[in-house]
Short mmCIF file of C-alpha atoms and ligand atoms in Angstrom, two decimals:
data_model
loop_
_atom_site.label_atom_id
_atom_site.label_comp_id
_atom_site.label_asym_id
_atom_site.label_seq_id
_atom_site.Cartn_x
_atom_site.Cartn_y
_atom_site.Cartn_z
CA UNK A 86 -103.44 99.85 -87.28
CA UNK A 87 -104.27 101.99 -84.23
CA UNK A 88 -101.34 103.99 -82.91
CA UNK A 89 -101.43 104.07 -79.11
CA UNK A 90 -102.37 107.26 -77.29
CA UNK A 91 -101.19 107.84 -73.74
CA UNK A 92 -102.87 110.79 -72.07
CA UNK A 93 -101.84 112.19 -68.70
CA UNK A 94 -104.71 113.65 -66.71
CA UNK A 95 -103.05 115.98 -64.22
CA UNK A 96 -106.39 116.73 -62.51
CA UNK A 97 -106.02 119.64 -60.03
CA UNK A 98 -102.20 119.42 -60.01
CA UNK A 99 -99.67 121.00 -59.78
CA UNK A 100 -100.70 124.12 -57.91
CA UNK A 101 -98.25 126.67 -59.34
CA UNK A 102 -97.49 127.79 -62.88
CA UNK A 103 -93.75 127.19 -62.45
CA UNK A 104 -94.36 123.59 -61.44
CA UNK A 105 -96.80 123.07 -64.32
CA UNK A 106 -94.32 124.35 -66.90
CA UNK A 107 -91.49 122.32 -65.35
CA UNK A 108 -93.63 119.17 -65.42
CA UNK A 109 -94.59 119.80 -69.05
CA UNK A 110 -90.92 120.16 -70.01
CA UNK A 111 -90.01 117.00 -68.11
CA UNK A 112 -92.81 115.00 -69.73
CA UNK A 113 -91.87 116.33 -73.15
CA UNK A 114 -88.27 115.21 -72.66
CA UNK A 115 -89.49 111.84 -71.37
CA UNK A 116 -91.79 111.38 -74.37
CA UNK A 117 -88.79 111.38 -76.72
CA UNK A 118 -88.17 107.77 -75.66
CA UNK A 119 -91.26 106.69 -77.61
CA UNK A 120 -91.78 108.84 -80.70
CA UNK A 121 -94.23 106.32 -82.20
CA UNK A 122 -96.68 106.91 -79.35
CA UNK A 123 -98.97 109.93 -79.16
CA UNK A 124 -98.30 111.51 -75.77
CA UNK A 125 -100.89 113.95 -74.42
CA UNK A 126 -100.74 116.04 -71.27
CA UNK A 127 -103.93 117.46 -69.79
CA UNK A 128 -103.02 120.27 -67.36
CA UNK A 129 -105.57 122.33 -65.43
CA UNK A 130 -107.35 124.82 -67.70
CA UNK A 131 -105.66 127.82 -66.13
CA UNK A 132 -102.19 126.56 -67.17
CA UNK A 133 -103.08 125.52 -70.74
CA UNK A 134 -101.88 128.66 -72.52
CA UNK A 135 -98.58 128.84 -70.64
CA UNK A 136 -97.92 125.13 -71.07
CA UNK A 137 -98.67 125.41 -74.78
CA UNK A 138 -96.26 128.33 -75.13
CA UNK A 139 -93.61 126.47 -73.14
CA UNK A 140 -93.61 123.31 -75.22
CA UNK A 141 -94.28 124.88 -78.61
CA UNK A 142 -96.30 123.59 -81.52
CA UNK A 143 -94.10 120.64 -82.43
CA UNK A 144 -94.00 119.13 -78.97
CA UNK A 145 -96.29 116.67 -77.26
CA UNK A 146 -100.04 117.08 -77.59
CA UNK A 147 -102.12 118.95 -75.04
CA UNK A 148 -105.62 118.26 -73.82
CA UNK A 149 -108.13 120.04 -71.63
CA UNK A 150 -109.81 118.18 -68.77
CA UNK A 151 -113.32 119.37 -69.60
CA UNK A 152 -115.22 122.04 -71.52
CA UNK A 153 -118.74 123.36 -72.02
CA UNK A 154 -120.69 122.44 -75.14
CA UNK A 155 -121.86 126.02 -75.76
CA UNK A 156 -119.61 128.56 -77.48
CA UNK A 157 -120.40 131.51 -75.20
CA UNK A 158 -122.83 132.81 -72.64
CA UNK A 159 -123.81 132.83 -69.01
CA UNK A 160 -121.93 129.75 -67.81
CA UNK A 161 -119.87 130.90 -64.84
CA UNK A 162 -116.51 129.22 -64.52
CA UNK A 163 -116.81 127.30 -67.76
CA UNK A 164 -114.55 127.05 -70.81
CA UNK A 165 -115.88 127.27 -74.35
CA UNK A 166 -114.65 125.11 -77.25
CA UNK A 167 -113.76 128.38 -79.00
CA UNK A 168 -111.39 129.22 -76.16
CA UNK A 169 -109.63 125.87 -76.54
CA UNK A 170 -109.20 126.34 -80.28
CA UNK A 171 -105.50 126.53 -81.11
CA UNK A 172 -104.52 125.68 -77.53
CA UNK A 173 -105.26 121.96 -77.31
CA UNK A 174 -105.81 119.02 -79.64
CA UNK A 175 -107.72 116.85 -77.15
CA UNK A 176 -110.35 117.30 -74.47
CA UNK A 177 -111.34 114.78 -71.80
CA UNK A 178 -115.12 114.64 -71.47
CA UNK A 179 -117.25 112.74 -68.97
CA UNK A 180 -114.47 111.88 -66.54
CA UNK A 181 -116.02 110.07 -63.58
CA UNK A 182 -114.88 112.82 -61.19
CA UNK A 183 -116.87 115.33 -63.23
CA UNK A 184 -119.83 112.97 -63.31
CA UNK A 185 -119.59 112.52 -59.53
CA UNK A 186 -118.82 116.08 -58.36
CA UNK A 187 -120.02 118.36 -61.16
CA UNK A 188 -123.29 116.90 -62.35
CA UNK A 189 -121.97 115.66 -65.70
CA UNK A 190 -124.77 113.49 -67.09
CA UNK A 191 -124.76 111.06 -70.02
CA UNK A 192 -126.82 113.57 -71.95
CA UNK A 193 -124.36 116.42 -71.36
CA UNK A 194 -121.39 114.21 -72.21
CA UNK A 195 -123.05 113.46 -75.56
CA UNK A 196 -123.55 117.17 -76.24
CA UNK A 197 -119.96 117.91 -75.30
CA UNK A 198 -118.56 115.17 -77.54
CA UNK A 199 -120.57 116.50 -80.48
CA UNK A 200 -119.47 120.06 -79.73
CA UNK A 201 -115.80 119.05 -79.47
CA UNK A 202 -115.92 117.28 -82.84
CA UNK A 203 -117.73 120.23 -84.42
CA UNK A 204 -114.90 122.47 -83.19
CA UNK A 205 -112.09 120.23 -84.42
CA UNK A 206 -111.09 118.96 -80.97
CA UNK A 207 -110.49 115.27 -80.33
CA UNK A 208 -112.77 114.12 -77.49
CA UNK A 209 -111.50 111.54 -75.02
CA UNK A 210 -114.88 110.34 -73.80
CA UNK A 211 -114.55 108.58 -70.46
CA UNK A 212 -116.92 105.82 -69.39
CA UNK A 213 -116.86 103.29 -66.59
CA UNK A 214 -118.88 101.51 -63.96
CA UNK A 215 -118.84 102.19 -60.22
CA UNK A 216 -117.92 99.47 -57.73
CA UNK A 217 -121.52 98.82 -56.70
CA UNK A 218 -122.57 98.55 -60.33
CA UNK A 219 -119.83 95.98 -60.97
CA UNK A 220 -120.89 94.01 -57.88
CA UNK A 221 -124.48 94.04 -59.10
CA UNK A 222 -123.43 92.62 -62.48
CA UNK A 223 -124.41 95.85 -64.25
CA UNK A 224 -121.07 96.66 -65.90
CA UNK A 225 -122.12 95.80 -69.46
CA UNK A 226 -125.40 97.73 -69.14
CA UNK A 227 -123.66 100.82 -67.72
CA UNK A 228 -121.02 100.78 -70.46
CA UNK A 229 -123.67 100.33 -73.13
CA UNK A 230 -125.67 103.30 -71.84
CA UNK A 231 -122.66 105.60 -71.40
CA UNK A 232 -121.01 104.82 -74.75
CA UNK A 233 -124.27 105.20 -76.70
CA UNK A 234 -124.92 108.52 -75.00
CA UNK A 235 -121.35 109.74 -75.59
CA UNK A 236 -121.54 109.17 -79.36
CA UNK A 237 -125.28 109.81 -79.67
CA UNK A 238 -124.88 113.36 -80.94
CA UNK A 239 -122.54 112.40 -83.80
CA UNK A 240 -123.92 111.74 -87.28
CA UNK A 241 -121.01 109.45 -88.07
CA UNK A 242 -117.89 108.28 -86.25
CA UNK A 243 -115.71 108.63 -89.33
CA UNK A 244 -112.94 111.25 -89.06
CA UNK A 245 -114.20 112.51 -85.72
CA UNK A 246 -110.89 111.95 -83.93
CA UNK A 247 -112.90 110.26 -81.19
CA UNK A 248 -111.09 108.41 -78.40
CA UNK A 249 -112.94 106.38 -75.76
CA UNK A 250 -111.40 105.83 -72.33
CA UNK A 251 -112.68 102.90 -70.29
CA UNK A 252 -112.12 103.84 -66.66
CA UNK A 253 -113.77 101.63 -64.05
CA UNK A 254 -114.45 104.10 -61.24
CA UNK A 255 -113.30 101.67 -58.55
CA UNK A 256 -109.87 101.49 -60.20
CA UNK A 257 -109.21 105.24 -60.32
CA UNK A 258 -106.62 106.39 -57.82
CA UNK A 259 -106.96 103.21 -55.76
CA UNK A 260 -103.93 101.22 -56.89
CA UNK A 261 -106.42 98.49 -57.77
CA UNK A 262 -106.29 98.38 -61.60
CA UNK A 263 -108.63 96.13 -63.54
CA UNK A 264 -107.00 92.91 -64.67
CA UNK A 265 -105.87 93.00 -68.29
CA UNK A 266 -108.48 90.35 -69.13
CA UNK A 267 -111.35 92.27 -67.49
CA UNK A 268 -110.27 95.53 -69.14
CA UNK A 269 -110.02 93.81 -72.52
CA UNK A 270 -113.51 92.34 -72.12
CA UNK A 271 -115.06 95.76 -71.59
CA UNK A 272 -112.94 97.43 -74.32
CA UNK A 273 -114.07 94.72 -76.75
CA UNK A 274 -117.68 95.44 -75.74
CA UNK A 275 -117.08 99.15 -76.41
CA UNK A 276 -115.73 98.35 -79.86
CA UNK A 277 -118.84 96.27 -80.58
CA UNK A 278 -121.07 99.23 -79.64
CA UNK A 279 -119.01 101.50 -81.91
CA UNK A 280 -119.23 98.91 -84.69
CA UNK A 281 -123.01 98.89 -84.42
CA UNK A 282 -122.99 102.69 -84.71
CA UNK A 283 -120.48 102.90 -87.58
CA UNK A 284 -118.97 99.66 -88.85
CA UNK A 285 -116.34 101.38 -91.01
CA UNK A 286 -114.98 103.70 -88.34
CA UNK A 287 -115.02 101.44 -85.26
CA UNK A 288 -111.74 99.65 -85.91
CA UNK A 289 -109.86 102.95 -86.21
CA UNK A 290 -111.09 104.45 -82.91
CA UNK A 291 -108.54 104.22 -80.10
CA UNK A 292 -109.90 102.78 -76.86
CA UNK A 293 -107.84 103.55 -73.77
CA UNK A 294 -107.89 101.89 -70.39
CA UNK A 295 -107.61 104.10 -67.30
CA UNK A 296 -107.50 103.42 -63.57
CA UNK A 297 -104.25 102.92 -61.61
CA UNK A 298 -102.12 102.41 -64.72
CA UNK A 299 -98.46 102.13 -63.73
CA UNK A 300 -95.15 101.30 -65.37
CA UNK A 301 -95.62 97.81 -63.94
CA UNK A 302 -99.06 96.91 -65.28
CA UNK A 303 -98.99 98.91 -68.54
CA UNK A 304 -97.32 96.27 -70.70
CA UNK A 305 -99.88 93.58 -70.02
CA UNK A 306 -102.78 96.00 -70.52
CA UNK A 307 -101.38 97.22 -73.86
CA UNK A 308 -100.87 93.67 -75.13
CA UNK A 309 -104.66 93.25 -75.25
CA UNK A 310 -106.15 93.52 -78.74
CA UNK A 311 -108.72 96.23 -77.96
CA UNK A 312 -106.65 98.39 -75.57
CA UNK A 313 -104.91 101.17 -77.49
CA UNK A 314 -103.25 103.17 -74.75
CA UNK A 315 -104.15 104.67 -71.42
CA UNK A 316 -105.61 107.61 -69.59
CA UNK A 317 -103.19 108.02 -66.71
CA UNK A 318 -103.79 110.02 -63.54
CA UNK A 319 -101.30 109.70 -60.67
CA UNK A 320 -98.43 108.27 -62.73
CA UNK A 321 -98.70 111.13 -65.23
CA UNK A 322 -97.33 113.52 -62.57
CA UNK A 323 -94.09 111.49 -62.44
CA UNK A 324 -92.15 111.91 -65.70
CA UNK A 325 -90.14 108.70 -65.18
CA UNK A 326 -93.31 106.66 -64.66
CA UNK A 327 -95.02 108.32 -67.60
CA UNK A 328 -91.98 107.60 -69.81
CA UNK A 329 -92.05 103.95 -68.77
CA UNK A 330 -95.75 103.76 -69.70
CA UNK A 331 -94.95 105.36 -73.08
CA UNK A 332 -92.19 102.79 -73.64
CA UNK A 333 -94.60 99.97 -72.80
CA UNK A 334 -97.03 101.33 -75.37
CA UNK A 335 -94.28 101.57 -78.00
CA UNK A 336 -93.35 97.92 -77.38
CA UNK A 337 -96.95 96.63 -77.56
P1 PGA B 652 -105.28 107.13 -61.85
O1 PGA B 652 -106.37 108.09 -62.53
O2 PGA B 652 -104.30 106.73 -62.94
O3 PGA B 652 -104.64 107.96 -60.78
O4 PGA B 652 -106.01 105.94 -61.31
C1 PGA B 652 -106.87 107.82 -63.81
C2 PGA B 652 -107.86 108.86 -64.21
O5 PGA B 652 -108.61 109.36 -63.38
O6 PGA B 652 -107.94 109.23 -65.40
#
């Protein structure tokens, strides 16, 4: 009942416009192998308009990597939801790199999610525990706190377009993905939290896993009942790898 969503988070790559447009075209061609899967690319903000023009309105979906919750004002370097209107369908919010390097707090992630929904953008709200939190047995408590905060500004979860991405921080960019069983356990916990917030909507909300997803481990991850796709970093810069992940999602 939940169609899988595979989102590629390009992070601060590639570094030229020509490369960004070429990568978008390559990913778009690759995505044709799995038309049943929603494929999303999330280029750096500065390339969004050109990438959108290059792939057109009927192509793959586009997401931003972050945004501010305010519409306008004295927020140097930031991007307003109004500026993303018409450019992107999705926006990643609360990625662990933004939490770590840019002071993104639970409270701000909640405001951003509410702002995205209010502006008709689909938030991909990222949550996940750090290695030391996992070692201390705090994973469930961290997830509970982050998910509640992320959805805390929404009156209802129905028709919000919300996506949650579970990304254990220790698995991001390390080659050390969570096991399918561990990822499923946390994604099931996330669905329980969503159910408590809005029983009717929870079963329709896609929950992605992210953290060293590859063509090799994608199939097993996607076979889990509460994992509905992936937020992909490194492998999203390689169209062949991304296509293989899309195919794995189509098979699941
Ligand atoms: P990774 O990144 O796939 O390179 O581990 C995932 C992410 O940060 O979203």
